[in-house]
C-alpha cells in the first residue's frame, strides 16, 4: 500500500493543468450504454473510479480501449444486464447503469452501491423516479431488479436535490416514450455536461443547469465523440494549495465560473484571483483571513471542497465556522487535522476552526477522497515531515496529484509502505 511523504513549508509557484472531471466522466461513460456503437470520450482522467467503471461496462459486454486520455467504448456487444456486488461495492456511481440498461433492454439487475463512507446516500430517489417512468422494481438479496416493457415519460419532483438521481433520470428518460419533466433537479455543471453529450447522441433535453429539465424521449441514440469538462474540484484544490502555502500559481484548463461560490470566499479571505486567456492565477495574501462557509447544493459552496477549505482556515487569522449541510458524516478529517495542531471543535453539523500560527507535520490517515486532499494541503503548509497513509482514497479522484504538486515546487513523494 502506498503513502505520501511531504516536507512542508515550500511556497508553490508555477503552472499546472487541470485534468478532466471524474464526476462528469462516470455518468458520461455509463450513458454509452444507451446507444449501440463506438463512442470516443476524450479528456478522461486516469483514476481508480474510471477503471472501476470500465470494468463494470466490460462485464456488461462493452468493448473498451484507451489511448492516453482518450477512451473508446463500443457498446454494441452489451448483452448482460447485471452489475454484480463485487464490481459495484467500491463505487457508488456504478448504480447509474440501472437506468440505461432498463431503457435500452427493458430489464436490469444491479447491486446496491458502495463508495466513500461520508454518510448515508440512499438511492430511493433514483428508484422512485424510475418507478414514475413505469419501471417495476424489487429489492432482493442486496440487488435492485428492474423491469419495464417500455419506459414512459412522467413528471418527477425530487424531494431533495440529487445529482445522481438527476443524472440517472436524464439517461433513462432519453429513451422513454413521451415527455419527462424533472423538477427540483440538481444544477451542477456535471449534469449540464451529461445533457450536452446526450443531446449530441440525439436526445432532446432542455433546461439542464436549471431546477426544471424537460426531456422529450426518442426511439434511439447514436454513438458520439465527446470531450469531458475540466474537474472543478481538482481546480479548487489547487487554488487552495496556492493560498495555504503563500504561493503564486497559474491554473490552466479550469472554468472559473464553475467555482463561483468558493472563489468569492477565497477572495473574502484575501486571496487574489485573476483570469486571462483561460488561465486562472491564484496569489496568496500575506495572511489568510478567517471566513465562514455553509455547504449547499450547486451553485452554493460545494461539499466536495469543504475539507480542503477547512485546512486553509486552520492557518487563517481568527476563527471561522464551517457548516456541512449535505452529508452528515463529512467531518472525519477533523481528528486528523488536529494531529497537525489544528484548533477545531465540532458541534452538530458545524465546526469552529481557530487559526494557528503554524501547523506541525504528523503521521495521518486518509478517511475518504476529499479528506485525503485536505491532509495534503495541511502537510504542504506544515513544518517538518507529514506522512499520509491509506491514500488509495486519493487515487479515486485525483490524477497524479503528487506529480502536479511537485511540478509547482512541493516536496512530496509517493512511496510503498
Coordinates of C-alpha atoms in Angstrom, one line a residue:
X1 CA 0.0 0.0 0.0
X2 CA 1.3 3.5 -0.9
X3 CA 1.7 6.5 1.3
X4 CA 2.6 10.2 0.7
X5 CA 5.6 11.8 2.4
X6 CA 5.6 15.6 2.4
X7 CA 8.2 18.1 3.6
X8 CA 6.1 21.2 4.1
X9 CA 6.9 24.9 4.2
X10 CA 7.5 25.5 0.5
X11 CA 5.6 28.2 -1.4
X12 CA 4.0 26.8 -4.5
X13 CA 4.8 28.6 -7.8
X14 CA 4.4 27.9 -11.4
X15 CA 1.8 26.5 -13.7
X16 CA -0.4 23.4 -13.5
X17 CA -3.1 21.9 -15.8
X18 CA -6.4 20.5 -14.5
X19 CA -7.5 17.0 -15.6
X20 CA -10.9 16.0 -16.9
X21 CA -13.7 15.8 -14.4
X22 CA -14.2 12.5 -12.5
X23 CA -17.7 13.3 -11.6
X24 CA -18.6 14.1 -15.2
X25 CA -16.7 11.2 -16.7
X26 CA -18.5 8.5 -14.8
X27 CA -22.1 9.2 -16.0
X28 CA -20.8 10.0 -19.5
X29 CA -19.2 6.6 -19.6
X30 CA -22.4 5.0 -18.4
X31 CA -24.5 6.9 -21.0
X32 CA -22.8 5.0 -23.8
X33 CA -25.0 2.0 -22.8
X34 CA -27.9 3.9 -24.4
X35 CA -26.5 3.5 -27.9
X36 CA -25.1 0.6 -29.9
X37 CA -21.8 1.6 -31.4
X38 CA -18.3 3.1 -30.9
X39 CA -18.1 6.1 -28.7
X40 CA -15.0 8.2 -28.2
X41 CA -14.6 10.0 -24.9
X42 CA -11.6 12.4 -24.6
X43 CA -10.1 14.4 -21.7
X44 CA -10.6 11.4 -19.4
X45 CA -8.6 11.4 -16.1
X46 CA -6.6 8.3 -15.1
X47 CA -8.4 7.4 -11.9
X48 CA -9.4 4.3 -9.9
X49 CA -13.1 5.2 -10.3
X50 CA -12.6 5.4 -14.1
X51 CA -11.1 1.9 -14.1
X52 CA -13.9 0.6 -12.0
X53 CA -16.5 2.0 -14.4
X54 CA -14.6 0.4 -17.3
X55 CA -14.7 -3.0 -15.6
X56 CA -18.5 -2.6 -15.0
X57 CA -19.1 -1.8 -18.6
X58 CA -16.9 -4.6 -19.8
X59 CA -18.8 -7.0 -17.6
X60 CA -21.9 -6.0 -19.4
X61 CA -20.4 -6.8 -22.7
X62 CA -18.9 -3.5 -23.9
X63 CA -15.5 -3.4 -25.6
X64 CA -13.2 -0.7 -24.3
X65 CA -9.8 0.5 -25.4
X66 CA -7.7 3.5 -24.3
X67 CA -5.0 5.7 -25.7
X68 CA -3.7 8.4 -23.4
X69 CA -6.7 10.4 -22.2
X70 CA -8.9 9.1 -24.9
X71 CA -11.2 6.1 -24.3
X72 CA -13.2 4.3 -26.9
X73 CA -16.3 2.4 -25.8
X74 CA -18.1 0.1 -28.1
X75 CA -21.5 -0.6 -26.6
X76 CA -22.8 -2.8 -29.5
X77 CA -21.9 -6.0 -27.7
X78 CA -23.7 -5.4 -24.4
X79 CA -25.9 -8.4 -23.7
X80 CA -25.5 -8.9 -19.9
X81 CA -28.0 -6.8 -17.8
X82 CA -26.4 -7.5 -14.3
X83 CA -23.8 -5.5 -12.4
X84 CA -22.5 -7.6 -9.5
X85 CA -21.7 -6.6 -6.0
X86 CA -18.0 -7.3 -6.5
X87 CA -17.9 -4.5 -9.1
X88 CA -20.4 -2.1 -7.7
X89 CA -19.4 -2.2 -4.0
X90 CA -16.3 0.1 -4.4
X91 CA -18.0 2.9 -6.2
X92 CA -21.4 4.5 -5.7
X93 CA -21.8 5.8 -9.3
X94 CA -21.9 2.2 -10.6
X95 CA -25.6 2.1 -9.8
X96 CA -26.2 4.6 -12.6
X97 CA -26.1 1.6 -15.1
X98 CA -29.5 0.6 -13.9
X99 CA -31.5 3.3 -15.8
X100 CA -29.7 3.0 -19.1
X101 CA -29.9 -0.8 -19.1
X102 CA -33.6 -0.6 -18.3
X103 CA -34.2 2.0 -21.0
X104 CA -32.4 0.0 -23.7
X105 CA -33.2 -3.6 -22.8
X106 CA -36.2 -3.4 -20.6
X107 CA -34.6 -5.1 -17.6
X108 CA -31.6 -4.7 -15.3
X109 CA -30.2 -6.3 -12.1
X110 CA -27.7 -4.1 -10.2
X111 CA -26.2 -4.4 -6.8
X112 CA -26.9 -1.7 -4.2
X113 CA -23.9 0.7 -4.3
X114 CA -20.9 1.4 -2.1
X115 CA -18.3 4.3 -2.2
X116 CA -16.9 6.8 0.3
X117 CA -18.1 6.5 3.9
X118 CA -19.2 10.1 4.2
X119 CA -22.8 9.5 5.2
X120 CA -26.0 7.9 4.0
X121 CA -26.7 8.5 0.3
X122 CA -29.7 6.3 -0.4
X123 CA -30.8 5.7 -3.9
X124 CA -34.5 5.8 -3.1
X125 CA -35.0 8.9 -5.1
X126 CA -33.4 7.2 -8.1
X127 CA -35.8 4.3 -7.8
X128 CA -38.8 6.4 -7.1
X129 CA -38.1 8.3 -10.3
X130 CA -37.7 5.1 -12.4
X131 CA -41.0 3.8 -11.0
X132 CA -42.6 7.1 -12.1
X133 CA -41.4 6.2 -15.6
X134 CA -43.2 2.9 -15.4
X135 CA -40.4 0.6 -14.0
X136 CA -41.3 -2.4 -11.8
X137 CA -38.7 -2.5 -9.1
X138 CA -37.9 -5.1 -6.5
X139 CA -35.1 -5.2 -3.9
X140 CA -33.9 -8.7 -3.2
X141 CA -30.7 -10.0 -1.6
X142 CA -28.9 -6.7 -1.9
X143 CA -29.8 -6.2 -5.6
X144 CA -32.2 -3.9 -7.4
X145 CA -34.2 -5.8 -10.0
X146 CA -36.0 -3.6 -12.5
X147 CA -38.3 -4.4 -15.4
X148 CA -40.2 -2.2 -17.9
X149 CA -41.6 -3.2 -21.2
X150 CA -41.4 0.5 -22.2
X151 CA -40.5 3.4 -20.1
X152 CA -42.9 6.3 -20.4
X153 CA -42.5 10.0 -19.8
X154 CA -43.7 11.4 -16.5
X155 CA -43.3 14.4 -14.1
X156 CA -40.8 13.7 -11.4
X157 CA -40.4 16.0 -8.5
X158 CA -37.3 15.2 -6.4
X159 CA -37.9 15.5 -2.6
X160 CA -34.3 16.9 -2.3
X161 CA -31.9 18.0 -5.0
X162 CA -29.9 14.9 -6.0
X163 CA -27.0 14.9 -8.5
X164 CA -27.0 11.1 -9.0
X165 CA -30.8 10.9 -9.2
X166 CA -30.9 13.7 -11.8
X167 CA -28.2 12.1 -13.9
X168 CA -30.0 8.7 -13.6
X169 CA -33.4 10.0 -14.8
X170 CA -31.8 12.1 -17.6
X171 CA -30.4 9.0 -19.1
X172 CA -33.4 6.8 -18.6
X173 CA -35.9 9.4 -19.8
X174 CA -33.9 10.0 -23.0
X175 CA -35.3 6.7 -24.4
X176 CA -38.7 6.9 -22.7
X177 CA -41.9 7.4 -24.7
X178 CA -43.2 11.0 -24.4
X179 CA -42.0 13.9 -22.3
X180 CA -40.4 13.7 -18.9
X181 CA -40.1 16.8 -16.6
X182 CA -37.6 16.7 -13.7
X183 CA -38.5 19.2 -11.0
X184 CA -36.1 20.3 -8.2
X185 CA -33.4 18.8 -10.4
X186 CA -29.7 19.3 -9.4
X187 CA -28.0 22.1 -11.3
X188 CA -24.3 21.0 -11.2
X189 CA -22.1 21.6 -14.2
X190 CA -21.5 17.9 -14.5
X191 CA -25.2 17.5 -15.2
X192 CA -25.0 20.1 -18.0
X193 CA -22.0 18.1 -19.4
X194 CA -24.0 14.9 -19.4
X195 CA -27.0 16.6 -21.0
X196 CA -24.8 18.1 -23.8
X197 CA -23.4 14.6 -24.6
X198 CA -26.9 13.0 -24.6
X199 CA -28.1 15.8 -26.9
X200 CA -25.2 15.1 -29.2
X201 CA -26.3 11.5 -29.3
X202 CA -29.7 12.7 -30.5
X203 CA -31.6 13.2 -27.2
X204 CA -33.9 16.2 -26.7
X205 CA -33.1 17.7 -23.4
X206 CA -33.8 21.3 -22.4
X207 CA -33.1 23.2 -19.1
X208 CA -30.1 21.3 -17.8
X209 CA -28.4 23.6 -15.3
X210 CA -31.7 24.8 -14.0
X211 CA -34.0 23.2 -11.5
X212 CA -36.6 22.1 -14.2
X213 CA -35.4 19.9 -17.0
X214 CA -37.6 18.8 -19.9
X215 CA -36.7 15.5 -21.8
X216 CA -38.6 14.5 -24.9
X217 CA -38.0 10.8 -25.4
X218 CA -36.6 9.5 -28.7
X219 CA -36.6 5.9 -30.1
X220 CA -32.8 5.6 -30.4
X221 CA -29.5 7.3 -29.7
X222 CA -26.3 7.4 -31.8
X223 CA -22.6 6.9 -30.9
X224 CA -20.6 10.2 -30.3
X225 CA -17.2 11.7 -29.8
X226 CA -17.2 13.9 -26.7
X227 CA -14.7 15.8 -24.5
X228 CA -15.2 15.8 -20.8
X229 CA -15.3 19.1 -18.9
X230 CA -12.4 20.0 -16.6
X231 CA -12.5 18.8 -12.9
X232 CA -13.7 21.8 -10.9
X233 CA -12.9 20.1 -7.6
X234 CA -9.3 19.4 -8.6
X235 CA -9.1 23.0 -9.8
X236 CA -10.4 24.2 -6.4
X237 CA -7.9 22.0 -4.6
X238 CA -5.0 23.6 -6.5
X239 CA -6.4 27.1 -5.7
X240 CA -6.3 26.3 -2.0
X241 CA -2.9 24.7 -2.3
X242 CA -1.6 28.1 -3.7
X243 CA -3.3 30.0 -0.9
X244 CA -2.3 27.8 2.0
X245 CA 1.4 27.8 1.0
X246 CA 1.6 31.5 0.4
X247 CA 2.1 30.7 -3.2
X248 CA 1.5 32.1 -6.7
X249 CA 0.1 29.6 -9.1
X250 CA -1.4 29.7 -12.6
X251 CA -4.0 27.0 -13.4
X252 CA -4.7 26.0 -16.9
X253 CA -7.8 24.3 -18.3
X254 CA -10.3 25.2 -15.5
X255 CA -13.6 27.0 -15.8
X256 CA -13.7 29.7 -13.0
X257 CA -17.4 30.1 -13.3
X258 CA -17.9 26.5 -12.1
X259 CA -16.5 27.6 -8.7
X260 CA -18.1 31.0 -8.1
X261 CA -19.2 30.3 -4.5
X262 CA -15.7 29.2 -3.5
X263 CA -14.0 31.9 -5.5
X264 CA -16.0 34.6 -3.6
X265 CA -15.0 33.0 -0.3
X266 CA -11.3 32.8 -1.2
X267 CA -11.4 36.5 -2.3
X268 CA -13.1 37.4 1.0
X269 CA -10.2 35.6 2.7
X270 CA -7.7 37.9 0.9
X271 CA -6.7 35.6 -1.9
X272 CA -6.0 37.4 -5.2
X273 CA -7.7 35.6 -8.2
X274 CA -7.5 36.8 -11.8
X275 CA -8.4 35.1 -15.1
X276 CA -6.9 35.8 -18.5
X277 CA -7.0 33.7 -21.7
X278 CA -8.4 30.7 -19.9
X279 CA -5.6 30.8 -17.3
X280 CA -6.5 31.4 -13.7
X281 CA -3.8 33.0 -11.4
X282 CA -4.1 32.4 -7.6
X283 CA -1.9 34.6 -5.4
X284 CA -1.9 34.2 -1.7
X285 CA -2.0 37.2 0.7
X286 CA 0.5 37.8 3.5
X287 CA -2.1 36.5 5.9
X288 CA -5.3 34.5 5.2
X289 CA -8.5 35.9 6.8
X290 CA -11.0 33.6 8.5
X291 CA -14.2 33.2 6.6
X292 CA -17.4 31.3 7.5
X293 CA -18.9 28.8 4.9
X294 CA -22.0 26.7 4.6
X295 CA -22.1 23.9 2.1
X296 CA -25.1 24.0 -0.3
X297 CA -26.2 22.3 -3.5
X298 CA -24.8 24.0 -6.6
X299 CA -24.4 26.9 -7.1
X300 CA -23.7 27.1 -3.4
X301 CA -20.4 26.2 -1.7
X302 CA -19.5 22.6 -2.8
X303 CA -19.4 20.0 -0.1
X304 CA -16.5 18.4 -2.1
X305 CA -14.4 21.5 -1.2
X306 CA -15.4 21.7 2.5
X307 CA -12.4 19.6 3.8
X308 CA -9.9 21.5 1.7
X309 CA -11.3 24.9 2.8
X310 CA -11.1 23.8 6.4
X311 CA -7.4 23.0 6.0
X312 CA -6.9 26.6 4.8
X313 CA -8.9 28.0 7.8
X314 CA -6.6 26.1 10.1
X315 CA -3.9 28.7 9.4
X316 CA -6.1 31.7 8.9
X317 CA -6.1 34.8 11.2
X318 CA -9.1 34.5 13.5
X319 CA -11.9 32.0 13.9
X320 CA -14.3 30.6 11.3
X321 CA -17.4 28.4 11.3
X322 CA -17.8 25.7 8.7
X323 CA -21.3 24.2 8.4
X324 CA -21.8 20.9 6.5
X325 CA -25.4 20.7 5.1
X326 CA -25.1 17.9 2.6
X327 CA -23.5 14.9 4.3
X328 CA -23.9 14.1 8.0
X329 CA -20.6 12.3 8.3
X330 CA -18.2 14.6 6.5
X331 CA -16.0 15.8 9.4
X332 CA -13.9 12.6 9.6
X333 CA -10.9 14.7 8.5
X334 CA -11.1 16.8 11.7
X335 CA -9.4 14.4 14.0
X336 CA -6.5 14.0 11.5
X337 CA -6.2 17.8 11.0
X338 CA -6.0 18.1 14.8
X339 CA -2.9 15.9 14.7
X340 CA -1.2 18.8 12.8
X341 CA -2.0 21.0 15.8
X342 CA -5.2 22.5 14.3
X343 CA -7.7 24.0 16.7
X344 CA -11.1 22.6 15.7
X345 CA -14.2 21.9 17.7
X346 CA -17.4 20.2 16.3
X347 CA -20.9 20.8 17.4
X348 CA -23.6 19.1 15.4
X349 CA -23.1 19.9 11.7
X350 CA -20.7 22.8 12.3
X351 CA -17.0 23.0 13.0
X352 CA -15.4 26.0 14.7
X353 CA -11.8 26.5 13.4
X354 CA -9.5 28.8 15.2
X355 CA -6.4 29.6 13.1
X356 CA -3.0 28.7 14.5
X357 CA 0.3 30.4 13.5
X358 CA 1.8 27.1 12.2
X359 CA 0.8 23.5 11.6
X360 CA 3.2 20.8 12.6
X361 CA 3.9 17.8 10.3
X362 CA 2.5 14.5 11.6
X363 CA 1.6 10.9 10.5
X364 CA -2.0 10.9 9.5
X365 CA -4.5 8.6 7.8
X366 CA -6.9 9.4 5.0
X367 CA -10.6 8.5 5.6
X368 CA -12.2 9.5 2.3
X369 CA -11.4 11.1 -1.0
X370 CA -11.7 14.8 -0.2
X371 CA -10.3 14.3 3.3
X372 CA -7.2 13.0 1.6
X373 CA -6.8 16.3 -0.2
X374 CA -7.2 18.3 3.0
X375 CA -4.4 16.3 4.6
X376 CA -2.1 17.0 1.7
X377 CA -2.9 20.7 1.9
X378 CA -2.2 20.7 5.7
X379 CA 1.1 18.9 5.0
X380 CA 2.2 21.4 2.4
X381 CA 1.7 24.2 4.9
X382 CA 3.1 22.4 8.0
X383 CA 6.6 22.4 9.4
X384 CA 8.7 19.2 9.1
X385 CA 7.5 15.9 7.6
X386 CA 4.0 14.6 7.1
X387 CA 3.2 11.0 6.2
X388 CA -0.3 10.3 4.8
X389 CA -1.4 6.6 4.7
X390 CA -4.4 4.9 3.0
X391 CA -4.1 7.2 0.0
X392 CA -6.0 4.7 -2.2
X393 CA -8.9 7.1 -1.5
X394 CA -7.0 9.8 -3.2
X395 CA -6.5 7.8 -6.3
X396 CA -10.2 7.6 -6.8
X397 CA -10.5 11.3 -7.6
X398 CA -7.1 13.0 -8.3
X399 CA -4.9 12.2 -11.3
X400 CA -1.2 12.2 -10.3
X401 CA -1.7 14.9 -7.8
X402 CA 1.7 14.4 -6.2
X403 CA 3.4 14.9 -9.6
X404 CA 1.4 18.0 -10.3
X405 CA 2.2 19.5 -6.9
X406 CA 5.9 18.5 -7.2
X407 CA 5.9 20.5 -10.5
X408 CA 4.9 23.5 -8.5
X409 CA 7.8 23.1 -6.1
X410 CA 6.2 20.9 -3.4
X411 CA 8.5 18.4 -1.7
X412 CA 6.1 15.4 -2.0
X413 CA 6.8 11.8 -2.8
X414 CA 4.7 8.6 -3.1
X415 CA 6.4 5.6 -1.5
X416 CA 5.5 2.0 -0.7
X417 CA 4.6 1.4 3.0

